[in-house]
Amino acid sequence: MAKVGRNEPCPCGSGRKVKRCCGVRGGPSEESLARAFLAHASREAAGELRRLSDAELLDLFEELWELPAADLSLQVELPKLLSPELNRLCDAVADDDPDPELLDAAVVAIDTPSERARLARAVIAQAQAQAIDARLADAALIDLGSDSRQLLRAGLLEAVAVRVGAARTPAGILLPA
C-alpha cells in the first residue's frame, strides 16, 4: 500500500487533509515546551537577582550543592534501568569515592530539557511553600535555564547516595543498599 500524502484526503473518511486529521500531532514538542518554560523561569529569576553583588551571587550558586538534600523532589529522577555509567557511579558512591569524570558522564545521560523543567517546577514549589529561600530558588532556576550542570550534578549525586544507602532521605530514612 502506498503512503498517503499530506495533502490527500484522510483515509478515515472525514474529508479533511491528512495533515489536519488523524494521528497528526500539532503544536510544539514536549522538549520545546520544556525549553521555553526554563527560559521564561530563568529570565524571571535573573530579574530578581540583578541587584546582588558578584560575591552574593557566587555564594548562592555554591549553596546549590546543598539544595537536593532539602527534598526528594529536588533530586534527579533515576531511571528504572541504570546505564553502565550510573551503575559505576552507584558503586563509586557506595565506596565513598565518587569520581568527578564519572559524575560528568552520568550527568550527560540524564540531562534532558524535561528533567531540567521537572527540577525547576520542584524548585518553584519548594520556594512557594517557603521550604527553601527564594533567592536560592532563583539561583537554581538560573542554573537550570543555562548550560550549567551544577544543580544536576548535585541532584544526581544526592539521588545516587540515597539509593545506595550512603545518605539519608530528607525525612531521615536510610534506605538499605
Short mmCIF file of N, CA and C in Angstrom, two decimals:
data_model
loop_
_atom_site.label_atom_id
_atom_site.label_comp_id
_atom_site.label_asym_id
_atom_site.label_seq_id
_atom_site.Cartn_x
_atom_site.Cartn_y
_atom_site.Cartn_z
N MET A 1 0.84 -1.18 0.00
CA MET A 1 0.00 0.00 0.00
C MET A 1 0.89 1.24 0.00
N ALA A 2 0.55 2.20 -0.83
CA ALA A 2 1.34 3.42 -0.97
C ALA A 2 1.09 4.35 0.22
N LYS A 3 2.08 5.14 0.51
CA LYS A 3 1.97 6.11 1.60
C LYS A 3 1.03 7.23 1.19
N VAL A 4 0.19 7.66 2.13
CA VAL A 4 -0.76 8.73 1.87
C VAL A 4 -0.03 10.06 2.01
N GLY A 5 -0.16 10.93 1.03
CA GLY A 5 0.47 12.24 1.07
C GLY A 5 -0.22 13.18 2.04
N ARG A 6 0.50 14.18 2.47
CA ARG A 6 -0.03 15.13 3.46
C ARG A 6 -1.26 15.89 2.97
N ASN A 7 -1.32 16.18 1.68
CA ASN A 7 -2.41 16.99 1.15
C ASN A 7 -3.55 16.16 0.57
N GLU A 8 -3.47 14.86 0.65
CA GLU A 8 -4.54 13.99 0.16
C GLU A 8 -5.61 13.83 1.24
N PRO A 9 -6.82 13.43 0.83
CA PRO A 9 -7.89 13.21 1.82
C PRO A 9 -7.49 12.10 2.79
N CYS A 10 -7.87 12.28 4.04
CA CYS A 10 -7.54 11.31 5.09
C CYS A 10 -8.30 10.01 4.83
N PRO A 11 -7.65 8.87 5.03
CA PRO A 11 -8.31 7.59 4.80
C PRO A 11 -9.43 7.29 5.80
N CYS A 12 -9.58 8.09 6.85
CA CYS A 12 -10.64 7.83 7.83
C CYS A 12 -12.02 8.20 7.28
N GLY A 13 -12.05 8.98 6.18
CA GLY A 13 -13.32 9.35 5.57
C GLY A 13 -13.87 10.69 6.00
N SER A 14 -13.10 11.44 6.76
CA SER A 14 -13.59 12.73 7.25
C SER A 14 -13.64 13.79 6.15
N GLY A 15 -12.90 13.59 5.09
CA GLY A 15 -12.84 14.58 4.02
C GLY A 15 -11.75 15.62 4.25
N ARG A 16 -11.13 15.61 5.40
CA ARG A 16 -10.07 16.56 5.70
C ARG A 16 -8.75 16.04 5.15
N LYS A 17 -7.80 16.95 4.97
CA LYS A 17 -6.47 16.56 4.53
C LYS A 17 -5.78 15.78 5.66
N VAL A 18 -4.91 14.87 5.28
CA VAL A 18 -4.19 14.05 6.26
C VAL A 18 -3.44 14.93 7.26
N LYS A 19 -2.85 16.03 6.79
CA LYS A 19 -2.05 16.87 7.68
C LYS A 19 -2.90 17.57 8.75
N ARG A 20 -4.22 17.58 8.60
CA ARG A 20 -5.10 18.23 9.57
C ARG A 20 -6.04 17.23 10.24
N CYS A 21 -5.74 15.95 10.14
CA CYS A 21 -6.68 14.94 10.64
C CYS A 21 -5.98 13.93 11.54
N CYS A 22 -6.32 12.70 11.38
CA CYS A 22 -5.94 11.58 12.25
C CYS A 22 -4.44 11.45 12.50
N GLY A 23 -4.11 11.32 13.76
CA GLY A 23 -2.76 10.97 14.15
C GLY A 23 -1.70 12.02 13.92
N VAL A 24 -2.07 13.18 13.49
CA VAL A 24 -1.08 14.22 13.27
C VAL A 24 -1.11 15.14 14.47
N ARG A 25 -0.04 15.09 15.22
CA ARG A 25 0.05 15.90 16.42
C ARG A 25 0.56 17.28 16.03
N GLY A 26 -0.17 18.29 16.43
CA GLY A 26 0.24 19.64 16.13
C GLY A 26 0.84 20.31 17.35
N GLY A 27 1.41 21.44 17.13
CA GLY A 27 1.95 22.21 18.23
C GLY A 27 3.38 21.84 18.57
N PRO A 28 3.91 22.51 19.58
CA PRO A 28 5.31 22.28 19.96
C PRO A 28 5.50 20.93 20.65
N SER A 29 6.70 20.42 20.58
CA SER A 29 7.03 19.15 21.23
C SER A 29 7.22 19.37 22.73
N GLU A 30 7.25 18.27 23.48
CA GLU A 30 7.48 18.37 24.92
C GLU A 30 8.82 19.02 25.22
N GLU A 31 9.81 18.67 24.41
CA GLU A 31 11.15 19.23 24.61
C GLU A 31 11.15 20.74 24.41
N SER A 32 10.48 21.22 23.37
CA SER A 32 10.48 22.67 23.13
C SER A 32 9.65 23.40 24.18
N LEU A 33 8.59 22.77 24.68
CA LEU A 33 7.82 23.37 25.77
C LEU A 33 8.67 23.47 27.04
N ALA A 34 9.45 22.42 27.32
CA ALA A 34 10.32 22.43 28.50
C ALA A 34 11.38 23.52 28.36
N ARG A 35 11.96 23.64 27.18
CA ARG A 35 12.97 24.68 26.95
C ARG A 35 12.38 26.08 27.12
N ALA A 36 11.17 26.28 26.62
CA ALA A 36 10.51 27.59 26.75
C ALA A 36 10.20 27.89 28.21
N PHE A 37 9.73 26.89 28.95
CA PHE A 37 9.45 27.08 30.37
C PHE A 37 10.72 27.46 31.12
N LEU A 38 11.82 26.76 30.84
CA LEU A 38 13.08 27.05 31.51
C LEU A 38 13.59 28.45 31.17
N ALA A 39 13.46 28.84 29.92
CA ALA A 39 13.91 30.17 29.51
C ALA A 39 13.12 31.25 30.24
N HIS A 40 11.81 31.07 30.32
CA HIS A 40 10.96 32.05 30.99
C HIS A 40 11.27 32.10 32.48
N ALA A 41 11.36 30.94 33.12
CA ALA A 41 11.61 30.90 34.57
C ALA A 41 12.98 31.48 34.91
N SER A 42 13.99 31.16 34.13
CA SER A 42 15.33 31.68 34.43
C SER A 42 15.42 33.18 34.17
N ARG A 43 14.69 33.67 33.17
CA ARG A 43 14.68 35.11 32.90
C ARG A 43 14.04 35.87 34.06
N GLU A 44 12.92 35.35 34.58
CA GLU A 44 12.28 35.97 35.74
C GLU A 44 13.20 35.93 36.96
N ALA A 45 13.87 34.81 37.17
CA ALA A 45 14.77 34.66 38.31
C ALA A 45 15.94 35.62 38.21
N ALA A 46 16.46 35.80 37.01
CA ALA A 46 17.58 36.73 36.81
C ALA A 46 17.16 38.15 37.17
N GLY A 47 15.93 38.50 36.86
CA GLY A 47 15.43 39.82 37.23
C GLY A 47 15.38 40.02 38.73
N GLU A 48 15.07 38.95 39.45
CA GLU A 48 15.01 39.03 40.92
C GLU A 48 16.40 39.18 41.54
N LEU A 49 17.41 38.63 40.90
CA LEU A 49 18.76 38.63 41.48
C LEU A 49 19.66 39.71 40.90
N ARG A 50 19.15 40.56 40.05
CA ARG A 50 20.01 41.50 39.33
C ARG A 50 20.70 42.51 40.24
N ARG A 51 20.20 42.76 41.42
CA ARG A 51 20.79 43.76 42.30
C ARG A 51 21.84 43.18 43.25
N LEU A 52 22.05 41.88 43.21
CA LEU A 52 23.03 41.26 44.11
C LEU A 52 24.44 41.47 43.58
N SER A 53 25.38 41.53 44.51
CA SER A 53 26.79 41.67 44.12
C SER A 53 27.31 40.33 43.59
N ASP A 54 28.46 40.37 42.96
CA ASP A 54 29.06 39.14 42.44
C ASP A 54 29.35 38.15 43.56
N ALA A 55 29.80 38.65 44.71
CA ALA A 55 30.11 37.77 45.84
C ALA A 55 28.84 37.10 46.36
N GLU A 56 27.74 37.85 46.44
CA GLU A 56 26.48 37.26 46.89
C GLU A 56 25.97 36.21 45.90
N LEU A 57 26.11 36.49 44.61
CA LEU A 57 25.71 35.52 43.60
C LEU A 57 26.56 34.25 43.67
N LEU A 58 27.85 34.42 43.86
CA LEU A 58 28.75 33.27 43.98
C LEU A 58 28.36 32.41 45.18
N ASP A 59 28.04 33.06 46.30
CA ASP A 59 27.60 32.32 47.49
C ASP A 59 26.32 31.53 47.22
N LEU A 60 25.38 32.16 46.52
CA LEU A 60 24.12 31.47 46.19
C LEU A 60 24.38 30.24 45.32
N PHE A 61 25.22 30.40 44.31
CA PHE A 61 25.49 29.28 43.42
C PHE A 61 26.28 28.17 44.12
N GLU A 62 27.08 28.52 45.12
CA GLU A 62 27.77 27.49 45.91
C GLU A 62 26.77 26.71 46.77
N GLU A 63 25.72 27.39 47.23
CA GLU A 63 24.70 26.73 48.06
C GLU A 63 23.86 25.72 47.27
N LEU A 64 23.92 25.78 45.96
CA LEU A 64 23.14 24.83 45.14
C LEU A 64 23.53 23.39 45.43
N TRP A 65 24.78 23.16 45.87
CA TRP A 65 25.21 21.79 46.18
C TRP A 65 24.39 21.20 47.31
N GLU A 66 23.90 22.04 48.22
CA GLU A 66 23.13 21.56 49.38
C GLU A 66 21.65 21.40 49.07
N LEU A 67 21.17 22.00 48.01
CA LEU A 67 19.73 22.05 47.71
C LEU A 67 19.06 20.68 47.57
N PRO A 68 19.62 19.71 46.86
CA PRO A 68 18.93 18.42 46.70
C PRO A 68 18.70 17.66 48.01
N ALA A 69 19.44 17.98 49.05
CA ALA A 69 19.24 17.31 50.34
C ALA A 69 18.00 17.84 51.06
N ALA A 70 17.43 18.94 50.58
CA ALA A 70 16.28 19.55 51.24
C ALA A 70 14.98 18.80 50.98
N ASP A 71 14.85 18.20 49.80
CA ASP A 71 13.61 17.49 49.45
C ASP A 71 13.89 16.50 48.33
N LEU A 72 13.18 15.37 48.36
CA LEU A 72 13.38 14.35 47.32
C LEU A 72 13.03 14.88 45.93
N SER A 73 12.08 15.81 45.84
CA SER A 73 11.68 16.33 44.54
C SER A 73 12.80 17.14 43.88
N LEU A 74 13.79 17.56 44.67
CA LEU A 74 14.90 18.35 44.15
C LEU A 74 16.07 17.47 43.70
N GLN A 75 15.88 16.16 43.81
CA GLN A 75 16.90 15.23 43.34
C GLN A 75 16.53 14.76 41.94
N VAL A 76 17.53 14.38 41.19
CA VAL A 76 17.31 13.86 39.85
C VAL A 76 16.55 12.55 39.95
N GLU A 77 15.60 12.34 39.04
CA GLU A 77 14.89 11.06 38.99
C GLU A 77 15.77 10.05 38.28
N LEU A 78 16.16 9.02 39.00
CA LEU A 78 16.99 7.98 38.40
C LEU A 78 16.12 7.07 37.55
N PRO A 79 16.63 6.63 36.41
CA PRO A 79 15.84 5.71 35.58
C PRO A 79 15.72 4.34 36.26
N LYS A 80 14.69 3.60 35.88
CA LYS A 80 14.49 2.25 36.43
C LYS A 80 15.64 1.33 36.06
N LEU A 81 16.09 1.45 34.82
CA LEU A 81 17.21 0.65 34.33
C LEU A 81 18.43 1.57 34.24
N LEU A 82 19.45 1.28 35.03
CA LEU A 82 20.62 2.15 35.09
C LEU A 82 21.58 1.86 33.95
N SER A 83 22.14 2.92 33.40
CA SER A 83 23.16 2.80 32.36
C SER A 83 24.46 2.33 33.03
N PRO A 84 25.43 1.87 32.24
CA PRO A 84 26.72 1.47 32.83
C PRO A 84 27.39 2.60 33.62
N GLU A 85 27.26 3.84 33.12
CA GLU A 85 27.85 4.98 33.84
C GLU A 85 27.19 5.16 35.20
N LEU A 86 25.86 5.07 35.23
CA LEU A 86 25.15 5.22 36.50
C LEU A 86 25.47 4.07 37.45
N ASN A 87 25.61 2.86 36.93
CA ASN A 87 26.00 1.72 37.77
C ASN A 87 27.37 1.94 38.38
N ARG A 88 28.33 2.41 37.57
CA ARG A 88 29.66 2.68 38.10
C ARG A 88 29.63 3.81 39.12
N LEU A 89 28.79 4.82 38.87
CA LEU A 89 28.67 5.92 39.84
C LEU A 89 28.07 5.41 41.15
N CYS A 90 27.07 4.55 41.07
CA CYS A 90 26.48 3.96 42.29
C CYS A 90 27.55 3.20 43.08
N ASP A 91 28.35 2.41 42.39
CA ASP A 91 29.42 1.67 43.06
C ASP A 91 30.44 2.62 43.69
N ALA A 92 30.80 3.67 42.97
CA ALA A 92 31.78 4.64 43.48
C ALA A 92 31.23 5.37 44.70
N VAL A 93 29.97 5.76 44.68
CA VAL A 93 29.37 6.46 45.82
C VAL A 93 29.25 5.51 47.01
N ALA A 94 28.90 4.26 46.76
CA ALA A 94 28.82 3.28 47.84
C ALA A 94 30.19 3.07 48.49
N ASP A 95 31.25 3.16 47.70
CA ASP A 95 32.62 3.03 48.22
C ASP A 95 33.16 4.37 48.73
N ASP A 96 32.33 5.41 48.73
CA ASP A 96 32.70 6.76 49.16
C ASP A 96 33.87 7.31 48.35
N ASP A 97 33.84 7.06 47.04
CA ASP A 97 34.91 7.51 46.15
C ASP A 97 34.34 7.97 44.81
N PRO A 98 33.43 8.98 44.82
CA PRO A 98 32.86 9.42 43.53
C PRO A 98 33.90 10.15 42.68
N ASP A 99 34.03 9.71 41.46
CA ASP A 99 34.97 10.29 40.50
C ASP A 99 34.27 11.42 39.75
N PRO A 100 34.84 12.63 39.74
CA PRO A 100 34.20 13.75 39.03
C PRO A 100 33.95 13.48 37.55
N GLU A 101 34.87 12.78 36.89
CA GLU A 101 34.69 12.47 35.47
C GLU A 101 33.53 11.50 35.27
N LEU A 102 33.40 10.54 36.18
CA LEU A 102 32.30 9.58 36.12
C LEU A 102 30.97 10.29 36.38
N LEU A 103 30.98 11.24 37.32
CA LEU A 103 29.78 12.03 37.60
C LEU A 103 29.38 12.84 36.37
N ASP A 104 30.35 13.45 35.71
CA ASP A 104 30.05 14.21 34.49
C ASP A 104 29.46 13.33 33.40
N ALA A 105 30.01 12.13 33.23
CA ALA A 105 29.49 11.21 32.20
C ALA A 105 28.06 10.78 32.53
N ALA A 106 27.78 10.56 33.80
CA ALA A 106 26.43 10.15 34.21
C ALA A 106 25.44 11.30 34.07
N VAL A 107 25.89 12.52 34.35
CA VAL A 107 25.01 13.69 34.23
C VAL A 107 24.60 13.89 32.77
N VAL A 108 25.52 13.68 31.85
CA VAL A 108 25.21 13.83 30.43
C VAL A 108 24.05 12.91 30.04
N ALA A 109 24.03 11.72 30.63
CA ALA A 109 22.99 10.74 30.29
C ALA A 109 21.60 11.16 30.78
N ILE A 110 21.53 11.90 31.88
CA ILE A 110 20.21 12.27 32.43
C ILE A 110 19.83 13.72 32.15
N ASP A 111 20.72 14.48 31.53
CA ASP A 111 20.47 15.90 31.28
C ASP A 111 19.56 16.07 30.07
N THR A 112 18.27 16.23 30.34
CA THR A 112 17.28 16.48 29.28
C THR A 112 16.48 17.72 29.64
N PRO A 113 15.92 18.39 28.66
CA PRO A 113 15.08 19.55 28.97
C PRO A 113 13.91 19.20 29.88
N SER A 114 13.33 18.02 29.71
CA SER A 114 12.19 17.65 30.56
C SER A 114 12.62 17.42 32.01
N GLU A 115 13.81 16.86 32.24
CA GLU A 115 14.30 16.68 33.62
C GLU A 115 14.64 18.03 34.24
N ARG A 116 15.23 18.91 33.45
CA ARG A 116 15.52 20.25 33.96
C ARG A 116 14.22 20.98 34.32
N ALA A 117 13.21 20.86 33.46
CA ALA A 117 11.92 21.52 33.73
C ALA A 117 11.25 20.91 34.96
N ARG A 118 11.35 19.60 35.14
CA ARG A 118 10.78 18.95 36.32
C ARG A 118 11.46 19.48 37.59
N LEU A 119 12.78 19.58 37.55
CA LEU A 119 13.51 20.14 38.69
C LEU A 119 13.14 21.60 38.93
N ALA A 120 12.99 22.37 37.86
CA ALA A 120 12.61 23.78 38.00
C ALA A 120 11.24 23.91 38.66
N ARG A 121 10.29 23.07 38.25
CA ARG A 121 8.96 23.10 38.87
C ARG A 121 9.04 22.72 40.35
N ALA A 122 9.90 21.76 40.68
CA ALA A 122 10.07 21.36 42.07
C ALA A 122 10.68 22.50 42.88
N VAL A 123 11.65 23.20 42.31
CA VAL A 123 12.27 24.34 42.98
C VAL A 123 11.23 25.43 43.23
N ILE A 124 10.41 25.72 42.23
CA ILE A 124 9.36 26.74 42.38
C ILE A 124 8.38 26.33 43.47
N ALA A 125 7.98 25.07 43.49
CA ALA A 125 7.03 24.58 44.50
C ALA A 125 7.63 24.69 45.90
N GLN A 126 8.90 24.34 46.05
CA GLN A 126 9.55 24.42 47.36
C GLN A 126 9.70 25.88 47.81
N ALA A 127 9.97 26.77 46.88
CA ALA A 127 10.08 28.19 47.22
C ALA A 127 8.73 28.76 47.62
N GLN A 128 7.67 28.37 46.90
CA GLN A 128 6.33 28.86 47.24
C GLN A 128 5.87 28.33 48.59
N ALA A 129 6.31 27.12 48.95
CA ALA A 129 5.98 26.55 50.25
C ALA A 129 6.92 27.07 51.34
N GLN A 130 7.84 27.94 50.96
CA GLN A 130 8.83 28.53 51.84
C GLN A 130 9.72 27.48 52.51
N ALA A 131 9.92 26.38 51.82
CA ALA A 131 10.81 25.33 52.31
C ALA A 131 12.26 25.65 51.96
N ILE A 132 12.46 26.47 50.92
CA ILE A 132 13.80 26.93 50.57
C ILE A 132 13.74 28.44 50.36
N ASP A 133 14.89 29.06 50.48
CA ASP A 133 15.00 30.51 50.33
C ASP A 133 14.67 30.92 48.89
N ALA A 134 13.95 32.01 48.73
CA ALA A 134 13.54 32.47 47.40
C ALA A 134 14.74 32.82 46.53
N ARG A 135 15.77 33.42 47.13
CA ARG A 135 16.97 33.77 46.34
C ARG A 135 17.70 32.51 45.87
N LEU A 136 17.75 31.51 46.74
CA LEU A 136 18.39 30.25 46.35
C LEU A 136 17.59 29.58 45.24
N ALA A 137 16.28 29.67 45.31
CA ALA A 137 15.42 29.12 44.25
C ALA A 137 15.68 29.85 42.94
N ASP A 138 15.83 31.17 42.99
CA ASP A 138 16.12 31.93 41.78
C ASP A 138 17.47 31.52 41.18
N ALA A 139 18.46 31.31 42.05
CA ALA A 139 19.77 30.86 41.56
C ALA A 139 19.65 29.48 40.91
N ALA A 140 18.84 28.61 41.51
CA ALA A 140 18.64 27.27 40.93
C ALA A 140 17.97 27.36 39.57
N LEU A 141 16.99 28.25 39.43
CA LEU A 141 16.30 28.41 38.15
C LEU A 141 17.24 28.94 37.07
N ILE A 142 18.12 29.85 37.46
CA ILE A 142 19.10 30.37 36.50
C ILE A 142 20.05 29.25 36.08
N ASP A 143 20.48 28.45 37.04
CA ASP A 143 21.37 27.32 36.74
C ASP A 143 20.70 26.33 35.80
N LEU A 144 19.44 26.00 36.07
CA LEU A 144 18.71 25.04 35.24
C LEU A 144 18.42 25.59 33.84
N GLY A 145 18.25 26.89 33.73
CA GLY A 145 17.97 27.51 32.44
C GLY A 145 19.20 27.76 31.60
N SER A 146 20.36 27.53 32.17
CA SER A 146 21.62 27.77 31.45
C SER A 146 22.25 26.43 31.05
N ASP A 147 23.45 26.52 30.51
CA ASP A 147 24.19 25.31 30.14
C ASP A 147 24.89 24.67 31.34
N SER A 148 24.82 25.31 32.48
CA SER A 148 25.46 24.79 33.69
C SER A 148 24.80 23.48 34.11
N ARG A 149 25.58 22.63 34.71
CA ARG A 149 25.05 21.36 35.20
C ARG A 149 25.28 21.20 36.70
N GLN A 150 25.52 22.31 37.40
CA GLN A 150 25.84 22.23 38.82
C GLN A 150 24.71 21.61 39.63
N LEU A 151 23.49 22.08 39.46
CA LEU A 151 22.37 21.53 40.22
C LEU A 151 22.07 20.10 39.79
N LEU A 152 22.21 19.81 38.51
CA LEU A 152 22.02 18.44 38.04
C LEU A 152 23.06 17.50 38.66
N ARG A 153 24.31 17.94 38.74
CA ARG A 153 25.35 17.12 39.38
C ARG A 153 25.00 16.87 40.84
N ALA A 154 24.63 17.94 41.54
CA ALA A 154 24.30 17.79 42.96
C ALA A 154 23.09 16.89 43.14
N GLY A 155 22.07 17.08 42.30
CA GLY A 155 20.86 16.27 42.40
C GLY A 155 21.11 14.81 42.08
N LEU A 156 21.97 14.55 41.10
CA LEU A 156 22.30 13.17 40.75
C LEU A 156 23.12 12.52 41.85
N LEU A 157 24.10 13.23 42.36
CA LEU A 157 24.94 12.68 43.42
C LEU A 157 24.12 12.36 44.66
N GLU A 158 23.21 13.25 45.03
CA GLU A 158 22.36 13.02 46.21
C GLU A 158 21.41 11.85 45.97
N ALA A 159 20.82 11.77 44.77
CA ALA A 159 19.90 10.68 44.46
C ALA A 159 20.61 9.33 44.50
N VAL A 160 21.81 9.29 43.96
CA VAL A 160 22.59 8.04 43.97
C VAL A 160 22.99 7.69 45.40
N ALA A 161 23.40 8.68 46.19
CA ALA A 161 23.79 8.43 47.58
C ALA A 161 22.62 7.88 48.39
N VAL A 162 21.43 8.41 48.17
CA VAL A 162 20.24 7.90 48.86
C VAL A 162 19.95 6.48 48.38
N ARG A 163 20.06 6.26 47.09
CA ARG A 163 19.75 4.93 46.53
C ARG A 163 20.66 3.84 47.07
N VAL A 164 21.95 4.14 47.21
CA VAL A 164 22.89 3.11 47.67
C VAL A 164 23.01 3.07 49.19
N GLY A 165 22.27 3.92 49.89
CA GLY A 165 22.30 3.91 51.35
C GLY A 165 23.45 4.68 51.95
N ALA A 166 24.12 5.52 51.17
CA ALA A 166 25.23 6.32 51.68
C ALA A 166 24.75 7.62 52.30
N ALA A 167 23.50 7.99 52.05
CA ALA A 167 22.91 9.21 52.63
C ALA A 167 21.46 8.92 52.98
N ARG A 168 20.96 9.70 53.91
CA ARG A 168 19.56 9.57 54.32
C ARG A 168 18.68 10.42 53.41
N THR A 169 17.41 10.05 53.34
CA THR A 169 16.45 10.88 52.62
C THR A 169 16.25 12.15 53.43
N PRO A 170 15.66 13.19 52.86
CA PRO A 170 15.39 14.40 53.64
C PRO A 170 14.52 14.15 54.87
N ALA A 171 13.74 13.07 54.87
CA ALA A 171 12.92 12.73 56.03
C ALA A 171 13.71 11.96 57.08
N GLY A 172 14.97 11.64 56.77
CA GLY A 172 15.83 10.95 57.73
C GLY A 172 15.86 9.44 57.59
N ILE A 173 15.26 8.91 56.55
CA ILE A 173 15.21 7.47 56.35
C ILE A 173 16.47 7.02 55.61
N LEU A 174 17.08 5.95 56.11
CA LEU A 174 18.24 5.37 55.46
C LEU A 174 17.79 4.14 54.69
N LEU A 175 17.91 4.18 53.37
CA LEU A 175 17.48 3.07 52.54
C LEU A 175 18.53 1.97 52.55
N PRO A 176 18.10 0.71 52.55
CA PRO A 176 19.08 -0.38 52.50
C PRO A 176 19.75 -0.43 51.13
N ALA A 177 21.03 -0.70 51.14
CA ALA A 177 21.78 -0.73 49.88
C ALA A 177 21.47 -1.96 49.06
#
